[in-house]
Amino acid sequence: MPAPEPTPPQSSLPATAAHFGAHVLTEAAARACDIKAALGGPPCVPSMPAPPAVSVPASPPPDAPTAVVATPIPDLERTLRPNGLGTAGLRLIPREQLPTPSKPSSATAGGRPIPGLYHHQVAEPDPVRVEEVSQRIKSWALDEVSLYPEDWEEQFDGFSVGRYMVGCHPDAPTIDHLMIATRLMVAENAVDDCYCEDHGGSPVGLGERLLLAHTALDPVYTTEEYQAPWAKSLHADAPRRAYRSAMGYFGQAASASQTDRYRHDMARLHLGYLAEAAWAQTDHVPEVWEYLAMRQFNNFRPCPTITDTVGGYELPADLHAQSAMQKVIALAGNATTIVNDLYSYTKELDAPGRHLNLPVVIAEREGLSERDAYLKSVDVHNDLMRDFESNAAALAADCPVPTVQRFLRGVAAWVDGNHHWHQTNTYRYSLPDFW
Amino acid sequence: MPAPEPTPPQSSLPATAAHFGAHVLTEAAARACDIKAALGGPPCVPSMPAPPAVSVPASPPPDAPTAVVATPIPDLERTLRPNGLGTAGLRLIPREQLPTPSKPSSATAGGRPIPGLYHHQVAEPDPVRVEEVSQRIKSWALDEVSLYPEDWEEQFDGFSVGRYMVGCHPDAPTIDHLMIATRLMVAENAVDDCYCEDHGGSPVGLGERLLLAHTALDPVYTTEEYQAPWAKSLHADAPRRAYRSAMGYFGQAASASQTDRYRHDMARLHLGYLAEAAWAQTDHVPEVWEYLAMRQFNNFRPCPTITDTVGGYELPADLHAQSAMQKVIALAGNATTIVNDLYSYTKELDAPGRHLNLPVVIAEREGLSERDAYLKSVDVHNDLMRDFESNAAALAADCPVPTVQRFLRGVAAWVDGNHHWHQTNTYRYSLPDFW
C-alpha cells in the first residue's frame, strides 16, 4: 500500500473509547468528535446546537497605516474571550477576586501597537495582582534560587513579568496559581539569557547545557553512585536552580499528564534553541520556511499550554493530543512568537552580531527592503492569528466539552495578553520607523 | 514556603478522577493508586490480593567469569514475562499465529552473552515472521522511501532489523503491527547514521538537520506560502523520507495520545544526540553522571514505549504519565542503552575518532583500565536492570490494570529481545578480550 500522509494522524480511539465505556457524556462526546473527525465524517455536536459559522474580518492592506483592532466577531468572541458566555460557570476553583476591567491599554500604559497588526485590545492587568506577583517573584528569584546578581535588578524589573503573567492568565483563581506561570516564565528566560543569548550564552556546547538543564524538568534515573552528583548539579547555576524550583511548584499543582505535556513542550523549545544555535555557529541564514519551522519549536508554546494548570483545571490528555488541538496550539504559539519577532526587531538590530528574526530572514532570502520585509512579516503574523482563531472556533464547535472550551479561551487570552505586554513594554521594545 | 523537590511530581489527579467519575473500575483503581502514591499513602490494590514482595538475585561479582542468566523470580516472572499468567486473556486482537518457542538463542544463533551481564535468555524469534518482516522492510526501504544506495545493502541486511523487531515484540498480533515498529527503527537508524554518525554525519549543523527531520513527526503549521516548501522538504533526503513514511503508518494505528507520546520520546532522542554532538565538537569527555544523563535521552526509549501500539492496545495517557511509570520506562531504556554501549564497544573502538560510550567515559574520568572500566559498566547495567525490574514489579502490584500489566510485560519483552539481538548479531558486534 502507498505511504500515507503523516498528518493529520488517524486515530485508533474507537478501541480506547470502548475501553472507557462508562465515561461521562462530555468526554464521550469529545471522543466521538475526534473519532469522526479522524475518519473524515461530519463533526458531531451531541445535545447542543452547532454555533453559526465564524466570520473573519478581511485582511488589512500590507501597509495599513493604523493598528487593526479586531472587529467584534460575536460567535468567536463568545467562544474564545475570557468574559464570554458561561465562563463563570466553568470555574472549578473560586477566584480570590476578579480583576477590575480598566481602560484600554493604550490609554494606561506606554507603547503603541504595530500598525496593521491584527490583535485584540485587552484591559490593563489587575494592578493589585500585578503588585503581589511582582513582589513574590522577586523574593523567589533572590531568596530561593539566587537567580541574578544585584546589577541585573533593573533588567529584571524591566521585564515586568508579574504584569505579563497576570495579563496572560486572567482566569487564574489565586495568586499561587499565577506564581506557577510566573516562576516558569522567569526560569525559561534565565535559561535563554544565560545559555543562549545576552548573558554569556553561546551556541558552543549548548547541546550539553540544555540537556543537563532539561533534566531539572525530566529527571534522570540512574545508579546510586551517579544519581547523587546529578541531583547536586541542579543547584549548580541559576538556570538549573530556576528550572528545578519552578518545576517543583508546577508539579505540585499539575497532574502527571499536565507535567508530561509541559516536559514535551520544553523539549520542543530546547530543540528550537539548538537549531537556531546551529545556524548561528555557521553564520547561516535559513530559508524563510526553515526559519518558521525552527520558530514553531523556539516558541512561546510552553506558556499558553499550561493555561489549564494555572486556571486550576485540567484539559484531559486525550483531548490535548487530538490533532485538531495540536494544530490550534501550534498556530497560537506561532502567532505569539512572531509578535515577539516584530516588537523586538529594533532591540535585536541594536544587539551585537546578527540576530535572526522573521523580518531579517525575509529581507535576506527574498531580497526585500527592511521595511517591506517587516511589513510582510506583519502579514505572516496576521495570517497565523486568523488561522489560529478559525481553527479554534471550529474545534470549539466540534467538541463542546467544558474543559476544551475553557482551554481554548485560555490560550486566546494568553495570545492577547502576550501582545499587550509586548506593546506596552517600552523598557524593552520600540517600533522601527516604517510608517 | 520552601521550594519543593522536583521529583516525583505530586499529582492533582483527585480533581481529574472526580471529573472522570464514571470510569470503569480498573481505571478508577489505577487513578486511586496514583493519587495515594502521590500523597505518600499506602499502595492500593482494590479487589485483588497484593502479590508477595519480589526477591532479586544477589549482585554478581565484578569479574564474574560467566553470564548471569537470571534466576527465576516467580512473582516478577509472572508479572513481566510474555508467557506469564493471563497474557492470552489480555490480547485485544487475535494473533495471526503464535511464535513457536525454540531452543535458547545461544544454541541457534551466533554470539555469546557478555560474561557477568544480568539478562534473560529468550527464544529465537519466530523464523516465519522474521522472513516476512525482513522482505517487507526491504521493499519499503527500497521502493517507498529510497533509503539507501545499492552498495549499502550488505549493511542493511546485517542490521537484521526484522529479526530484531520480531524478537522485541512477541505479542504483536500481525505482521502489519510488526512493520510499524520495524519502519520506525529503520528510520531512526537512518537519521542517526546519515546525520550523526557513520554515513556523512557530523555535529556541525546537526541542530538544524534534526529539527527539520523532527517536523516529519511533529508537523509545521504555517502560512500557505511557506507550508508548501516545508511539505516538499520531507522528501528531500532519506532520513526525512523514512521518518515521514514510518510516522504515517504509525499514526494510522496509534491513538492521538500514543502519537504524542512517540513525538515526545523522539524529541528526547534528538536532544540526546545534540548533547553528544556538543561534546564531540569540543572533544570533551563528560563526567560519568553527565554521560549517563545524556544517554537517558540518546536512548532506545522510543522503541519499547510503542509496545502497546505494536501490540494493538493502548496504555491510557494518564497511566503512562504517572511518575512511577515514567521511572520504569527510563530505567528500562537506560538498561537497554547500556547493553548497546557494551556490545558495540569493540566496533566503536575500531571506528575513526573517539566514540563516547560508558566504558570509555568511566576509564577516562575515573582513571580505570579499559578492562576495569568495562566491568564496572557491566555492573552499572546490572543495577539499572534490577532497578527496572523491581520498580516494574512494584508498579504492577500497585496498579492491577490490564493495560498497565501488559505494557510492563511488553517493555520487559523489549528489553530481553534487545539483549538477544545484540548478543547474537555477530555481523555487527564482537566482545572485547577481557575474560
Tab-separated table of C-alpha atoms in Angstrom, chain A residues 1-7 9-13 16 19-24 27 34 144 204-208 211-212 214-216 218-223 225-226 229-230 233-234 240 244-245 248-249 251-260 263-264 267-268 270-272 274-275 278-279 281-282 284 288-290 292-294 296-297 314 316-318 320-323 326-327 330-331 334 362 366 376 380 383-384 387 403, chain B residues 1-7 9-13 16 19-24 27 34 144 204-208 211-212 214-216 218-223 225-226 229-230 233-234 240 244-245 248-249 251-260 263-264 267-268 270-272 274-275 278-279 281-282 284 288-290 292-294 296-297 314 316-318 320-323 326-327 330-331 334 362 366 376 380 383-384 387 403:
chain	number	residue	atom	x	y	z
A	1	MET	CA	0.000	0.000	0.000
A	2	PRO	CA	1.181	3.559	-0.610
A	3	ALA	CA	2.757	5.530	2.221
A	4	PRO	CA	0.062	7.590	3.905
A	5	GLU	CA	0.370	11.290	4.569
A	6	PRO	CA	1.834	11.760	8.023
A	7	THR	CA	-0.622	14.441	9.101
A	9	PRO	CA	-2.555	11.124	12.088
A	10	GLN	CA	-5.543	8.900	12.092
A	11	SER	CA	-6.744	7.689	15.416
A	12	SER	CA	-7.491	4.304	16.826
A	13	LEU	CA	-9.614	5.895	19.516
A	16	THR	CA	-9.996	3.463	23.604
A	19	HIS	CA	-12.402	0.749	26.880
A	20	PHE	CA	-13.541	3.926	28.617
A	21	GLY	CA	-17.157	2.892	28.064
A	22	ALA	CA	-18.609	4.465	31.177
A	23	HIS	CA	-17.228	7.946	30.584
A	24	VAL	CA	-19.288	10.946	31.415
A	27	GLU	CA	-15.858	13.018	27.493
A	34	ASP	CA	-12.271	13.043	17.470
A	144	GLU	CA	15.008	30.819	46.719
A	204	VAL	CA	29.167	26.267	21.527
A	205	GLY	CA	28.378	23.443	23.927
A	206	LEU	CA	24.733	24.487	24.071
A	207	GLY	CA	23.506	20.939	23.480
A	208	GLU	CA	25.152	19.803	26.704
A	211	LEU	CA	20.154	18.741	28.111
A	212	LEU	CA	21.533	18.961	31.630
A	214	HIS	CA	16.276	19.702	30.844
A	215	THR	CA	16.938	17.026	33.460
A	216	ALA	CA	15.624	19.500	36.036
A	218	ASP	CA	12.621	15.384	33.190
A	219	PRO	CA	14.591	13.627	35.913
A	220	VAL	CA	17.468	11.206	35.468
A	221	TYR	CA	17.105	7.699	36.904
A	222	THR	CA	20.443	6.038	37.261
A	223	THR	CA	22.539	4.100	39.747
A	225	GLU	CA	26.665	6.371	42.659
A	226	TYR	CA	25.771	8.684	39.799
A	229	PRO	CA	26.107	14.181	41.547
A	230	TRP	CA	23.247	14.616	39.084
A	233	SER	CA	24.091	19.568	39.588
A	234	LEU	CA	20.579	21.004	39.667
A	240	ARG	CA	19.094	24.926	36.671
A	244	ARG	CA	14.243	22.833	39.303
A	245	SER	CA	12.357	25.043	41.699
A	248	GLY	CA	8.718	21.573	41.653
A	249	TYR	CA	5.973	24.110	42.279
A	251	GLY	CA	4.347	19.607	39.739
A	252	GLN	CA	2.514	20.246	42.990
A	253	ALA	CA	-0.423	21.739	41.103
A	254	ALA	CA	-0.336	19.803	37.829
A	255	SER	CA	-1.495	16.269	37.126
A	256	ALA	CA	1.003	13.739	35.831
A	257	SER	CA	-0.318	14.257	32.305
A	258	GLN	CA	-0.059	18.039	32.570
A	259	THR	CA	3.521	17.625	33.777
A	260	ASP	CA	4.274	15.332	30.846
A	263	ARG	CA	8.095	18.468	29.597
A	264	HIS	CA	7.294	17.748	25.971
A	267	ALA	CA	11.867	19.546	24.852
A	268	ARG	CA	10.471	21.216	21.746
A	270	HIS	CA	15.215	23.247	23.573
A	271	LEU	CA	15.294	21.624	20.132
A	272	GLY	CA	14.354	25.006	18.684
A	274	LEU	CA	19.608	24.168	19.172
A	275	ALA	CA	18.519	24.596	15.571
A	278	ALA	CA	23.431	25.613	14.605
A	279	TRP	CA	22.718	28.485	12.226
A	281	GLN	CA	27.543	28.788	14.662
A	282	THR	CA	27.840	28.574	10.887
A	284	HIS	CA	23.872	30.720	8.065
A	288	VAL	CA	12.041	31.523	5.391
A	289	TRP	CA	10.136	28.244	5.771
A	290	GLU	CA	13.091	26.752	7.661
A	292	LEU	CA	9.382	29.396	10.583
A	293	ALA	CA	9.784	25.666	11.272
A	294	MET	CA	12.504	26.423	13.833
A	296	GLN	CA	7.490	26.685	15.879
A	297	PHE	CA	9.861	24.999	18.341
A	314	GLU	CA	-7.276	20.010	33.512
A	316	PRO	CA	-7.653	15.739	29.624
A	317	ALA	CA	-4.592	14.303	27.913
A	318	ASP	CA	-6.564	12.580	25.149
A	320	HIS	CA	-4.996	17.753	24.335
A	321	ALA	CA	-3.409	15.201	21.992
A	322	GLN	CA	-6.111	15.433	19.301
A	323	SER	CA	-4.591	16.590	16.022
A	326	GLN	CA	-2.320	20.295	18.359
A	327	LYS	CA	-2.846	22.437	15.286
A	330	ALA	CA	0.875	25.346	17.178
A	331	LEU	CA	-0.827	28.222	15.349
A	334	ASN	CA	3.468	30.695	16.161
A	362	ILE	CA	12.657	37.533	4.736
A	366	GLU	CA	13.558	37.220	-0.590
A	376	LYS	CA	5.436	41.095	5.036
A	380	VAL	CA	2.535	36.414	8.113
A	383	ASP	CA	-2.477	35.024	8.696
A	384	LEU	CA	-1.312	32.867	11.607
A	387	ASP	CA	-5.784	30.592	11.190
A	403	THR	CA	-12.516	21.883	29.537
B	1	MET	CA	7.210	28.232	51.508
B	2	PRO	CA	10.348	26.265	50.710
B	3	ALA	CA	10.935	25.061	47.169
B	4	PRO	CA	9.688	21.501	46.879
B	5	GLU	CA	11.723	18.681	45.427
B	6	PRO	CA	11.001	18.467	41.734
B	7	THR	CA	10.606	14.696	41.674
B	9	PRO	CA	5.846	15.471	40.972
B	10	GLN	CA	2.739	15.378	43.087
B	11	SER	CA	-0.480	14.906	41.286
B	12	SER	CA	-3.712	16.790	41.293
B	13	LEU	CA	-5.473	13.712	39.973
B	16	THR	CA	-9.367	14.578	37.405
B	19	HIS	CA	-14.202	14.585	36.695
B	20	PHE	CA	-13.951	11.090	35.224
B	21	GLY	CA	-16.319	9.840	37.909
B	22	ALA	CA	-17.993	7.129	35.868
B	23	HIS	CA	-14.794	5.398	34.821
B	24	VAL	CA	-14.652	1.666	34.707
B	27	GLU	CA	-9.261	2.934	35.516
B	34	ASP	CA	-1.611	7.115	41.609
B	144	GLU	CA	8.801	3.508	-0.818
B	204	VAL	CA	28.192	20.727	12.716
B	205	GLY	CA	24.720	21.952	11.796
B	206	LEU	CA	23.149	18.928	13.459
B	207	GLY	CA	20.628	21.076	15.354
B	208	GLU	CA	19.148	22.276	12.079
B	211	LEU	CA	14.815	19.812	13.906
B	212	LEU	CA	13.820	19.740	10.252
B	214	HIS	CA	11.620	16.191	13.634
B	215	THR	CA	8.971	18.126	11.701
B	216	ALA	CA	8.272	14.881	9.832
B	218	ASP	CA	5.619	16.884	14.636
B	219	PRO	CA	4.225	18.858	11.720
B	220	VAL	CA	4.703	22.544	10.999
B	221	TYR	CA	1.610	24.748	10.771
B	222	THR	CA	2.368	27.961	8.985
B	223	THR	CA	1.058	30.195	6.228
B	225	GLU	CA	3.223	30.306	1.130
B	226	TYR	CA	5.663	28.555	3.447
B	229	PRO	CA	8.182	24.132	0.712
B	230	TRP	CA	8.118	22.594	4.183
B	233	SER	CA	11.297	19.160	2.275
B	234	LEU	CA	10.060	15.941	3.851
B	240	ARG	CA	13.182	12.620	6.268
B	244	ARG	CA	7.656	10.804	7.256
B	245	SER	CA	6.561	7.469	5.893
B	248	GLY	CA	2.392	7.997	8.659
B	249	TYR	CA	1.950	4.269	9.130
B	251	GLY	CA	-0.288	7.322	13.020
B	252	GLN	CA	-2.774	5.050	11.253
B	253	ALA	CA	-2.563	2.540	14.096
B	254	ALA	CA	-1.855	4.764	17.094
B	255	SER	CA	-4.253	6.956	19.033
B	256	ALA	CA	-3.593	10.687	19.236
B	257	SER	CA	-2.110	10.208	22.712
B	258	GLN	CA	0.146	7.395	21.572
B	259	THR	CA	1.319	9.596	18.708
B	260	ASP	CA	2.001	12.433	21.141
B	263	ARG	CA	6.794	12.534	19.402
B	264	HIS	CA	7.890	13.364	22.921
B	267	ALA	CA	12.249	14.928	20.937
B	268	ARG	CA	14.138	13.440	23.877
B	270	HIS	CA	17.113	14.311	19.363
B	271	LEU	CA	18.091	16.331	22.442
B	272	GLY	CA	20.355	13.460	23.430
B	274	LEU	CA	22.654	17.131	20.311
B	275	ALA	CA	24.253	16.894	23.736
B	278	ALA	CA	28.267	19.238	21.613
B	279	TRP	CA	30.869	17.082	23.336
B	281	GLN	CA	32.525	19.220	18.637
B	282	THR	CA	34.652	20.334	21.579
B	284	HIS	CA	35.166	16.904	25.597
B	288	VAL	CA	30.188	9.788	34.109
B	289	TRP	CA	26.907	11.117	35.526
B	290	GLU	CA	26.708	13.629	32.671
B	292	LEU	CA	24.522	8.770	31.811
B	293	ALA	CA	22.154	11.752	31.803
B	294	MET	CA	22.779	12.262	28.076
B	296	GLN	CA	18.883	8.640	29.125
B	297	PHE	CA	17.910	10.851	26.176
B	314	GLU	CA	-3.416	1.357	24.367
B	316	PRO	CA	-4.045	5.251	28.598
B	317	ALA	CA	-2.169	8.557	28.606
B	318	ASP	CA	-2.832	9.270	32.279
B	320	HIS	CA	1.611	6.376	31.001
B	321	ALA	CA	2.303	9.782	32.557
B	322	GLN	CA	2.347	8.552	36.178
B	323	SER	CA	5.725	9.244	37.741
B	326	GLN	CA	7.972	7.245	33.856
B	327	LYS	CA	10.628	5.902	36.185
B	330	ALA	CA	13.504	5.476	31.984
B	331	LEU	CA	15.222	2.611	33.808
B	334	ASN	CA	18.774	3.073	30.283
B	362	ILE	CA	34.496	5.636	33.047
B	366	GLU	CA	37.764	7.523	36.926
B	376	LYS	CA	32.239	-1.503	36.049
B	380	VAL	CA	26.051	-0.229	36.130
B	383	ASP	CA	21.976	-2.255	38.704
B	384	LEU	CA	19.781	-0.499	36.144
B	387	ASP	CA	16.029	-1.310	39.407
B	403	THR	CA	-3.192	-2.382	30.080
